[in-house]
CSV table of C-alpha atoms and ligand atoms in Angstrom, one decimal:
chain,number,residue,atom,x,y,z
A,296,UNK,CA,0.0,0.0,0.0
A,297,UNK,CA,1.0,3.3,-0.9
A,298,UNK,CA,2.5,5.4,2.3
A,299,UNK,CA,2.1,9.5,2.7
A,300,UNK,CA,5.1,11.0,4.8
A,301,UNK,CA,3.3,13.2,6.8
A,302,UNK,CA,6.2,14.1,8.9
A,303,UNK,CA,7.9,15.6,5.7
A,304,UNK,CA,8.8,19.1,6.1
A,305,UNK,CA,7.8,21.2,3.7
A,306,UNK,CA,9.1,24.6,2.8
A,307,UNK,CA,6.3,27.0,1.6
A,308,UNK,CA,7.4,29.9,2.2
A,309,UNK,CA,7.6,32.4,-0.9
A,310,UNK,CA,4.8,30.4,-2.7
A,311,UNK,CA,2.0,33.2,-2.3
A,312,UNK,CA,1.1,31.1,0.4
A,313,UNK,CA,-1.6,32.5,2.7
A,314,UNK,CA,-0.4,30.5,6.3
A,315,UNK,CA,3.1,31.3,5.9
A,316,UNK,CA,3.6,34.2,4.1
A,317,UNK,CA,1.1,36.5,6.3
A,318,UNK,CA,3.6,36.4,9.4
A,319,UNK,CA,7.4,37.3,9.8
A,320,UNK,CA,9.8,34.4,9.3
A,321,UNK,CA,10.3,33.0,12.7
A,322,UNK,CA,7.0,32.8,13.4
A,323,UNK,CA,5.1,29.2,13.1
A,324,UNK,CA,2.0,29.8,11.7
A,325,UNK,CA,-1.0,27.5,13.1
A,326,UNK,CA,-3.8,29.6,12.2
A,327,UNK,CA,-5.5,29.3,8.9
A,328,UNK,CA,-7.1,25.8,7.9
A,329,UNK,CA,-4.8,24.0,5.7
A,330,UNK,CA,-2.6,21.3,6.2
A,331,UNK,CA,1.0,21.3,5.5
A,332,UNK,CA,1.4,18.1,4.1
A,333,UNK,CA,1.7,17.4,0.1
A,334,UNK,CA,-1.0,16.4,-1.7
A,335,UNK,CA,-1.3,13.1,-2.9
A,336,UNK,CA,1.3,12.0,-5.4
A,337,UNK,CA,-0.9,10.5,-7.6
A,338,UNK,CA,-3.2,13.7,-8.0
A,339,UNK,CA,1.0,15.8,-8.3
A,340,UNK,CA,1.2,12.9,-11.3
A,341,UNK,CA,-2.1,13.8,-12.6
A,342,UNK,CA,-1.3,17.4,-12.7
A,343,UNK,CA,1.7,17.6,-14.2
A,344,UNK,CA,0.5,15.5,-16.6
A,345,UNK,CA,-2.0,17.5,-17.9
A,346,UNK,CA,0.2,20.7,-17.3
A,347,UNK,CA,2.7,18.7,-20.1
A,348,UNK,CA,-0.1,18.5,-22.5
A,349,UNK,CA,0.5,22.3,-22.9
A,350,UNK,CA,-3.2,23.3,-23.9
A,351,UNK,CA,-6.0,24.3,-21.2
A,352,UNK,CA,-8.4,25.4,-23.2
A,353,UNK,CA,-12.5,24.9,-22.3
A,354,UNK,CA,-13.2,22.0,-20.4
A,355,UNK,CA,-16.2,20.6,-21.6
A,356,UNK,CA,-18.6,18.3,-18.9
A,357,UNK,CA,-17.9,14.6,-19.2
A,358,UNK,CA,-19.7,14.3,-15.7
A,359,UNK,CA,-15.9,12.6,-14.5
A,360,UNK,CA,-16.9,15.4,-12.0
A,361,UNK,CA,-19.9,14.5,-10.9
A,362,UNK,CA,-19.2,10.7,-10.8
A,363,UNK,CA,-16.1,11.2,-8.1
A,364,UNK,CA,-17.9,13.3,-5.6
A,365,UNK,CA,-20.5,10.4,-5.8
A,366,UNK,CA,-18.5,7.8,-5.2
A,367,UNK,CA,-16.8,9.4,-2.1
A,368,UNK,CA,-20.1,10.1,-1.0
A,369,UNK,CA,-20.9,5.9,-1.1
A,370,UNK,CA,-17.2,5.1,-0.1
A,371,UNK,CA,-16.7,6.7,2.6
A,372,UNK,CA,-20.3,7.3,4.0
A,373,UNK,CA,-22.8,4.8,2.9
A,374,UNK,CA,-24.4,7.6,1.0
A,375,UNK,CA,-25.9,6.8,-2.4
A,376,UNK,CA,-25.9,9.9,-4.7
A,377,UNK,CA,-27.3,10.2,-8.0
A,378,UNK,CA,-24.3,12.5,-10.5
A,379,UNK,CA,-27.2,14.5,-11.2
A,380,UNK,CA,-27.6,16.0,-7.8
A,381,UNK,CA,-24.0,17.0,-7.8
A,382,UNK,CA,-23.5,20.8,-8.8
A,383,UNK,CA,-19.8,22.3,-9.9
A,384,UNK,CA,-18.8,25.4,-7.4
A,385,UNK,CA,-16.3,27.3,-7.0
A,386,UNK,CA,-15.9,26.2,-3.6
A,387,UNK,CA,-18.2,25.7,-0.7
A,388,UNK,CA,-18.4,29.3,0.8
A,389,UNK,CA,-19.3,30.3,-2.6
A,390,UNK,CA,-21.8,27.7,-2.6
A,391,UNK,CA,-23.1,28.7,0.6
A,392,UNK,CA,-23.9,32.2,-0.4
A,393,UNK,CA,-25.6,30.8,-4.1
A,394,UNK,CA,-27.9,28.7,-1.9
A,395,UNK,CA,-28.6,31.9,0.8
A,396,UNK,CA,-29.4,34.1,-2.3
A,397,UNK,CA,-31.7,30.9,-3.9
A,398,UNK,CA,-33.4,30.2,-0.9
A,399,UNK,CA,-33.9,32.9,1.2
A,400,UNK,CA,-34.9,36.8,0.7
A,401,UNK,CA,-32.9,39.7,1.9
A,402,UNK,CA,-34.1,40.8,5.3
A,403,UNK,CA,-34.8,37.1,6.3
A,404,UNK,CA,-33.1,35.0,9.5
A,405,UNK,CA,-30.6,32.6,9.4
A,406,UNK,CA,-29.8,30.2,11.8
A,407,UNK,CA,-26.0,29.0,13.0
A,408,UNK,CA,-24.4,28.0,15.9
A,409,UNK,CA,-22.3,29.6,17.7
A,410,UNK,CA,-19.2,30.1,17.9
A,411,UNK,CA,-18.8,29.8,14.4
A,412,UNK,CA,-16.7,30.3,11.5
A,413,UNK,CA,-15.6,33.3,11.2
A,414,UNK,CA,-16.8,33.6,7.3
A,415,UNK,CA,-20.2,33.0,8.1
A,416,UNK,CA,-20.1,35.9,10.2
A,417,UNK,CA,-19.8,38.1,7.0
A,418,UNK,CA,-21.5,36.6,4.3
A,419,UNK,CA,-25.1,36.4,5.7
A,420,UNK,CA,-24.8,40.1,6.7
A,421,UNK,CA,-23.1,41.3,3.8
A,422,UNK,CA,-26.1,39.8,1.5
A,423,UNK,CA,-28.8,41.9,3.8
A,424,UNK,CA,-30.0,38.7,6.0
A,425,UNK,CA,-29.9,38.8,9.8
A,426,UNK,CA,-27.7,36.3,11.6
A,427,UNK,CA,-29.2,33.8,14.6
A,428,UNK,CA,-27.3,32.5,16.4
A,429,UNK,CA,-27.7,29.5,18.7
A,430,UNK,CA,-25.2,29.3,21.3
A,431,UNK,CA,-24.0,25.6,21.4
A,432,UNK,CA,-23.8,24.7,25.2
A,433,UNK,CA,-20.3,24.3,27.1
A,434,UNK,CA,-20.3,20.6,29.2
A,435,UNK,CA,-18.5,20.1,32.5
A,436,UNK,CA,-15.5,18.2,30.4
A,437,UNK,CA,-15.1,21.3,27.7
A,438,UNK,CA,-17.1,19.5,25.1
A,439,UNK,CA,-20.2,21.2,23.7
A,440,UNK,CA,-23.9,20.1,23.2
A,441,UNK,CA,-27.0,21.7,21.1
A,442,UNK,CA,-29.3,23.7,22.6
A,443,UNK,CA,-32.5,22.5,21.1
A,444,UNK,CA,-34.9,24.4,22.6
A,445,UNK,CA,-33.2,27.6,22.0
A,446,UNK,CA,-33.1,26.3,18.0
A,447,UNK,CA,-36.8,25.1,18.4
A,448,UNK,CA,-37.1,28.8,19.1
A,449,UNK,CA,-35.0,30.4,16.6
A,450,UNK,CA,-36.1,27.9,14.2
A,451,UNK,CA,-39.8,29.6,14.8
A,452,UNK,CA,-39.3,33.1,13.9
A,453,UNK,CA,-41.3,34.4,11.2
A,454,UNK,CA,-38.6,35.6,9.4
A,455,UNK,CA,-36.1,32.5,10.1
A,456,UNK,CA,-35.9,30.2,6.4
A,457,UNK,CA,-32.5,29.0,6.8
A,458,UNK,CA,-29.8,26.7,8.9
A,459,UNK,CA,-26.6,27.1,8.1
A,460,UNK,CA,-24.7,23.8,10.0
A,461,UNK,CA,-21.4,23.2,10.0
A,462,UNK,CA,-21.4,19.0,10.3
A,463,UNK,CA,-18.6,18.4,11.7
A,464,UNK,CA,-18.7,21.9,13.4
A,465,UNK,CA,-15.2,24.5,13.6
A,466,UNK,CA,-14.3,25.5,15.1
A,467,UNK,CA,-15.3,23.8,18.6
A,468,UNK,CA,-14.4,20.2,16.6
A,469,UNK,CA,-17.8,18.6,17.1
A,470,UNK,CA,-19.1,15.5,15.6
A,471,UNK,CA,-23.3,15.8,15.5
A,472,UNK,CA,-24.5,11.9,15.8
A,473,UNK,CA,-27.5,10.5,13.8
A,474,UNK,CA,-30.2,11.6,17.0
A,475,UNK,CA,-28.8,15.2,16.9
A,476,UNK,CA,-28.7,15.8,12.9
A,477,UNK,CA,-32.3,14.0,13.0
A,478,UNK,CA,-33.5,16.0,15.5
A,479,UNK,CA,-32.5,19.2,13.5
A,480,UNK,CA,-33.3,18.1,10.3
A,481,UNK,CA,-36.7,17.5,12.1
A,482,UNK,CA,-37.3,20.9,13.8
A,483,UNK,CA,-36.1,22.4,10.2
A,484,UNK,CA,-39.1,20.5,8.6
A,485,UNK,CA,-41.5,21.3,11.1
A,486,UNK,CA,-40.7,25.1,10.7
A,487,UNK,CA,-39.9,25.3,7.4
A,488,UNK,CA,-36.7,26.3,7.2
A,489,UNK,CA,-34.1,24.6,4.6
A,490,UNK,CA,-30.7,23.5,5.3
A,491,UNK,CA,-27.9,24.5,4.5
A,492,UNK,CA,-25.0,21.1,5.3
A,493,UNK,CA,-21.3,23.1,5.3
A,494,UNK,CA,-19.6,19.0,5.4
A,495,UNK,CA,-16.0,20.4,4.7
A,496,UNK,CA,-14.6,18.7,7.3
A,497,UNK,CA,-16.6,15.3,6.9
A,498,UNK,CA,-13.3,13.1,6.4
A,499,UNK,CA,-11.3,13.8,9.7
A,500,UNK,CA,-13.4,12.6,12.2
A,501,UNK,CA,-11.8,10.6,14.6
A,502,UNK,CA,-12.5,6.9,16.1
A,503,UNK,CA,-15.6,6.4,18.0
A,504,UNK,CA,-17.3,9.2,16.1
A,505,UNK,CA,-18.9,8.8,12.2
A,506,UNK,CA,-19.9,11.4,9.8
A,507,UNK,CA,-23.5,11.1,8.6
A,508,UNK,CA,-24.3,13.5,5.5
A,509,UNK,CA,-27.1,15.2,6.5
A,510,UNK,CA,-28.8,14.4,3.1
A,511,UNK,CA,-28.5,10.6,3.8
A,512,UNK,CA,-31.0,11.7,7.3
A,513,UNK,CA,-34.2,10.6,5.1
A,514,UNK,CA,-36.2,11.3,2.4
A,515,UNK,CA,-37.4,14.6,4.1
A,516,UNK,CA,-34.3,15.6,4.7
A,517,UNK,CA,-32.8,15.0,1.3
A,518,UNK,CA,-35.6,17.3,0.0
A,519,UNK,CA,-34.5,20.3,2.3
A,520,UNK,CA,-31.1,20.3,1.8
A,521,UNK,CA,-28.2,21.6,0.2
A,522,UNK,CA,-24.6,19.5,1.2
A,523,UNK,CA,-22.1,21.5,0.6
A,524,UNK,CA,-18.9,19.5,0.3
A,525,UNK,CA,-15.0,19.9,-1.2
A,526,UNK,CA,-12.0,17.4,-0.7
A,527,UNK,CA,-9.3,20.9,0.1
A,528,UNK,CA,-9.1,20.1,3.8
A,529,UNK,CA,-8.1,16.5,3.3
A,530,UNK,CA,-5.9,16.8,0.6
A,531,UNK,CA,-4.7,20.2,1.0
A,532,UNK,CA,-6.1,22.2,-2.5
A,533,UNK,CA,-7.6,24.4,-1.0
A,534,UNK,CA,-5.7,27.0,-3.4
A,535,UNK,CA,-7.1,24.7,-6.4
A,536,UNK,CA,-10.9,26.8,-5.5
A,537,UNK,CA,-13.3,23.8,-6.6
A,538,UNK,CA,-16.1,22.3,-4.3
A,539,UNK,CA,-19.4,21.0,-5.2
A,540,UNK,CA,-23.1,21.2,-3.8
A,541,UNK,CA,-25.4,17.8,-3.5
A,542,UNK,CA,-28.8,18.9,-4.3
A,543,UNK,CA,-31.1,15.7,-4.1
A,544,UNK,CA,-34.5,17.7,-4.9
A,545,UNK,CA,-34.8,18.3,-8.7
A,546,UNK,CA,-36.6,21.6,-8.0
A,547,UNK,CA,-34.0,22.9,-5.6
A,548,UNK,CA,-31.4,22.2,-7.9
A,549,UNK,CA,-32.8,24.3,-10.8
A,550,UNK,CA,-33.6,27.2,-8.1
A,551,UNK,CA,-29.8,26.8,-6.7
A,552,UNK,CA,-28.5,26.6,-10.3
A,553,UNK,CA,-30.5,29.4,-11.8
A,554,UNK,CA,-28.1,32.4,-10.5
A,555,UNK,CA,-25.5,30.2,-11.7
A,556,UNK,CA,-26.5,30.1,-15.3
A,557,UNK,CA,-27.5,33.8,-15.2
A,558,UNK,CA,-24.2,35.0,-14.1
A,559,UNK,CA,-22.6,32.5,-16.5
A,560,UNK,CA,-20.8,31.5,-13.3
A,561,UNK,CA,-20.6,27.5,-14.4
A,562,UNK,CA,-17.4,27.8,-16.1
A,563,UNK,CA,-15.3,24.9,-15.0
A,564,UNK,CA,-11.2,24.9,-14.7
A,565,UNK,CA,-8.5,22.1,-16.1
A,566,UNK,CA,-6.6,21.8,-12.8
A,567,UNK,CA,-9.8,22.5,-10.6
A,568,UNK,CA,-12.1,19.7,-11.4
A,569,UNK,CA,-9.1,17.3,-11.8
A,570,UNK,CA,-7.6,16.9,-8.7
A,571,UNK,CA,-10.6,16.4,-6.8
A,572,UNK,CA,-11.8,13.8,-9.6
A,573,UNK,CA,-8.1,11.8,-8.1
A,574,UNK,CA,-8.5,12.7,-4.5
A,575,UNK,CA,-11.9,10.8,-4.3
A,576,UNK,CA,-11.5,8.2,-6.7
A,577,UNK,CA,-7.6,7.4,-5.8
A,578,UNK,CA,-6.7,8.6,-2.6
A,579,UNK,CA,-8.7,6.9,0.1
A,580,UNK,CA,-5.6,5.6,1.5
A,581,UNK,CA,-4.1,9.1,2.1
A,582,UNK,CA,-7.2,10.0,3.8
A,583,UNK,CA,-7.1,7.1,5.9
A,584,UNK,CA,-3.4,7.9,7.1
A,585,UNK,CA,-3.9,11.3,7.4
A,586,UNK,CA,-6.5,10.8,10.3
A,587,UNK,CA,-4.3,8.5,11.7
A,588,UNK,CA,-1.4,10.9,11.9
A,589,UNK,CA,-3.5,13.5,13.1
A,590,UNK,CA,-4.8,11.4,15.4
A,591,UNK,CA,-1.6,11.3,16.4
A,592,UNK,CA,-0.8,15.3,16.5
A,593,UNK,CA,-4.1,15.4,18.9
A,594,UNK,CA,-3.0,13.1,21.6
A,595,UNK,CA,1.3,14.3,21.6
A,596,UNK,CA,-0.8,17.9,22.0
A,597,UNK,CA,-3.5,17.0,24.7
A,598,UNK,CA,-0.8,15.0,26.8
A,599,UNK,CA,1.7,17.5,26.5
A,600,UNK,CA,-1.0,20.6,27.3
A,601,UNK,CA,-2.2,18.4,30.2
A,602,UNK,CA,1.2,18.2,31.4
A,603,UNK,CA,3.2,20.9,30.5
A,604,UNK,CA,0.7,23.6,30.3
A,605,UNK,CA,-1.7,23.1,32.3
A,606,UNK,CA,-3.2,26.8,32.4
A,607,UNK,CA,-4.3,25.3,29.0
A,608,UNK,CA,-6.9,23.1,28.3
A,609,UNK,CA,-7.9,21.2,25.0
A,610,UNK,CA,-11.5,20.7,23.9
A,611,UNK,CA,-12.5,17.4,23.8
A,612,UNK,CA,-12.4,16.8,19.6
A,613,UNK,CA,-14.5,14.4,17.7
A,614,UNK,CA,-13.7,16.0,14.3
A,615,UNK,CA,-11.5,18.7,12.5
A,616,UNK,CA,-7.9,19.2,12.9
A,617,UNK,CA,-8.4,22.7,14.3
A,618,UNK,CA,-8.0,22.5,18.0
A,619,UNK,CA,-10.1,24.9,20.2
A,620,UNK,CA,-7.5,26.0,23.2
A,621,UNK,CA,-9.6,27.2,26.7
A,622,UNK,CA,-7.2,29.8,27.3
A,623,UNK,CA,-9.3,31.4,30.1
A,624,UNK,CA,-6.9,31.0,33.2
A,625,UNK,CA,-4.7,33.4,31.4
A,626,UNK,CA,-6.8,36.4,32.0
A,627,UNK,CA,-6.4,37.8,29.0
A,628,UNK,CA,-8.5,39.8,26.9
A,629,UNK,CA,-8.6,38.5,22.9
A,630,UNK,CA,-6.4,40.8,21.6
A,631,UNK,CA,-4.3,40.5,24.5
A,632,UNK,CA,-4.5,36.5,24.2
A,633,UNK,CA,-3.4,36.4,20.5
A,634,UNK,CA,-0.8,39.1,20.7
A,635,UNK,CA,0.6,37.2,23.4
A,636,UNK,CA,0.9,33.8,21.5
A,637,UNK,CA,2.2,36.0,18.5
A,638,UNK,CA,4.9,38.1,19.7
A,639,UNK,CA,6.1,36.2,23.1
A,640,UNK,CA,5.9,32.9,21.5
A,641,UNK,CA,6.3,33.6,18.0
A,642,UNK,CA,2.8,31.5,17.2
A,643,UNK,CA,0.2,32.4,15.4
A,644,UNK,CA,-3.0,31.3,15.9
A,645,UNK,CA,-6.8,32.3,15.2
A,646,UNK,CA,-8.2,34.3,18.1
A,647,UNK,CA,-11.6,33.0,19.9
A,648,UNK,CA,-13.7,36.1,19.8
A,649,UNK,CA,-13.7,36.2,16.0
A,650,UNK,CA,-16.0,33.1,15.8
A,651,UNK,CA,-18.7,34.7,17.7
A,652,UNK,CA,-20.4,34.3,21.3
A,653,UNK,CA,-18.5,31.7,23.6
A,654,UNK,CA,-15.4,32.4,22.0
A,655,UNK,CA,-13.6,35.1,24.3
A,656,UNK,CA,-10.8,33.6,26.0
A,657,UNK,CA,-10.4,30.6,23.2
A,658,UNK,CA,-7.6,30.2,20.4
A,659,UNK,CA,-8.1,27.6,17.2
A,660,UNK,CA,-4.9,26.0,16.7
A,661,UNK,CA,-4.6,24.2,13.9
A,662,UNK,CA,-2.7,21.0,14.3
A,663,UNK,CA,-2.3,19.4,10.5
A,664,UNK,CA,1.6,19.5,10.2
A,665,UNK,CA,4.5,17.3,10.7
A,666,UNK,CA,4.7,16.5,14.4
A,667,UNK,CA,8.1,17.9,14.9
A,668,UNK,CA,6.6,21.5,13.8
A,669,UNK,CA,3.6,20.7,16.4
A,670,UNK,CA,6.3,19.9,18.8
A,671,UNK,CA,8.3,23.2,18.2
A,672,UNK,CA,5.1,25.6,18.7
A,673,UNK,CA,4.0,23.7,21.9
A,674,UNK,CA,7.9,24.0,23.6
A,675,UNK,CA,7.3,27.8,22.6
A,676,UNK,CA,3.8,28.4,24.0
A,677,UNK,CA,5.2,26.5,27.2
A,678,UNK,CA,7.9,28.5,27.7
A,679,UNK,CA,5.9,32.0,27.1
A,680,UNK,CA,3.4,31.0,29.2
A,681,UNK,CA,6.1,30.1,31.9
A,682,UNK,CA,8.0,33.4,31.9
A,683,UNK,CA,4.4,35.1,33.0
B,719,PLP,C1,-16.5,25.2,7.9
B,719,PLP,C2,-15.7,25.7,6.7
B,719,PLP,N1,-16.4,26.0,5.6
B,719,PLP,C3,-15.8,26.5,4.5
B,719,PLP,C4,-14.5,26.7,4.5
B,719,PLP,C5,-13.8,27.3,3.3
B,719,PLP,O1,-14.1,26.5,2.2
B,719,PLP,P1,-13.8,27.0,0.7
B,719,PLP,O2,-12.3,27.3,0.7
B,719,PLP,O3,-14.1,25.7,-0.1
B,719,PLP,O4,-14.7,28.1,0.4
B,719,PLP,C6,-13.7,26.4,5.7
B,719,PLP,C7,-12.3,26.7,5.7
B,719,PLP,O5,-11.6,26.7,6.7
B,719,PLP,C8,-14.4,25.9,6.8
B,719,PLP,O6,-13.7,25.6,7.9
């Protein structure tokens, strides 16, 4: 069987590259979510294979597309879905805010739960809707639970026609079971309000947890639902700015595609649509080993927070490889917090408070990278924290 080397350090610095060349150079960036392993060497072969063939002109729809995002879906997840429910994005935020304009009307609600990515934060009230949010609820042991009733409520509103869910959730790292996606999917039906499945981070869940697509629910479900899905966090393309949306219902799919068509905003590209065509029909075995590494990463990080750092604490995490820190006991304020991590241990991370309620006091660290560069930012963090 093919093996990744995840712990192969990998210089990407000077590549117009987003995590590394935001910061100064002796800073180790654990902020922004992608990984810094290499892609898969098959989809490296693929590409520079086409890039030899030396003309990119119009790609024209085979439905190669189409075909691998279904067979992940059945792979990995049990979940049978038709090509023709599979829509081309350009990416899933994108796809987020086609479905928001499709389904909803400016003025309306919409529902997420909070904290929450910091992108959603923007995008519903920079297209005139009004955000909701519903504050998932902090447990004894630092893990979080839905607040159902509060959702019930919110859910109610007369204005309220969308939930956005992030399944699994960043950043808090929470995998939703069967009862709880049911349960929502069921309060969305009984209110009327459609879904909106952000799945980004379906592949790195870790054991004892599964990912259930929130189209696979049931029938009912399928009907009210876009799943918004791309294979960047996994593989690390992010930069490659493809993703798809799984429509099952044949009406919502012509109302989601409609804007598309009318902005002539379907246009396909050469080395978009191919790597995530190898990814999910090549690559299952890099996926595989790249949860176990990180499985890995999580349990060198939560040992060596536990006993090393113990004004830290690590939220118990079911999914994601972004790591939500309780930083409370350091009495800081957020700006305080990350300015701390950034210039007294040279480590950047994302501040709490930018995701929303619950997350003053927090820092998502994202753990995807070799474990000696893991290693290297918790000695720092230990050692600023221990001159305080
Ligand atoms: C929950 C979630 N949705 C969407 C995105 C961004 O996706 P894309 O680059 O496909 O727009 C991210 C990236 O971190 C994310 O965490």
């Amino acid at each position: 069987m093919v093996k990744h080397n995840f712990d192969e350090l990998v210089n990407r610095k000077g590549t117009e590259c987003k995590k590394w060349d935001t910061y100064a150079d002796d800073v180790i960036p654990m902020w922004i979510a992608d990984t810094d392993f290499k892609c898969p060497q098959p989809v490296i072969d693929a590409l520079v294979k086409r890039a030899e063939h030396g003309v990119y002109g119009y790609p024209v729809n085979c439905k190669k597309f189409e075909q691998s995002i279904a067979n992940w879906q059945k792979k990995r997840f049990g979940w049978d879905v038709d090509i023709d429910w599979v829509e081309y994005t350009p990416a899933v935020i994108p796809a987020v805010v086609y479905a928001m304009r499709a389904f909803t009307n400016p003025g309306d609600n919409i529902v997420i739960q909070m904290p929450a990515y910091h992108p959603f934060h923007d995008i519903i009230p920079n297209n005139g809707r009004h955000i909701l949010g519903n504050n998932l609820v902090l447990q004894e042991d630092g893990s979080y639970a839905v607040d159902f009733e509060n959702l019930e409520e919110l859910l109610s509103k007369k204005r309220t026609t969308m939930f956005l869910l992030c399944s699994p959730h960043n950043p808090v790292g929470k995998c939703f079971t069967r009862e709880e996606l049911t349960r929502m999917s069921e309060l969305c039906l009984k209110h009327n309000v459609f879904v909106v499945s952000d799945e980004i981070h379906s592949d790195i869940v870790y054991k004892g947890n599964k990912h259930i697509p929130f189209g696979s629910l049931s029938q009912e479900a399928a009907d009210n639902c876009v799943v918004c899905v791309n294979p960047s966090k996994t593989f690390n393309i992010a930069g490659v700015r493809t993703g798809a949306a799984i429509i099952p219902n044949r009406h919502n799919h012509d109302l989601f595609y409609a804007p598309l068509e009318d902005n002539k905003a379907y246009g396909r590209t050469v080395f978009g649509t191919l790597p995530i065509e190898v990814c999910y029909n090549e690559c299952d075995y890099y996926a595989d080993q790249l949860v176990e590494y990180l499985e890995g990463n999580l349990a060198y990080l939560s040992n060596f927070v536990a006993t090393k750092i113990p004004k830290l604490k690590v939220t118990p995490t079911q999914a994601t490889y972004l790591i939500w820190l309780n930083c409370k006991e350091m009495n800081m304020a957020p700006k305080e917090l990350s300015a701390f991590f950034l210039n007294e241990a040279r480590v950047a991370m994302n501040e709490g408070s930018t995701f929303g309620p619950g997350g003053t006091g927090y820092m998502r660290m994202n753990i995807a990278c070799p474990r000696s560069q893991l290693v290297a930012a918790l000695e720092r963090m230990e050692a600023a924290i221990n001159k305080l």
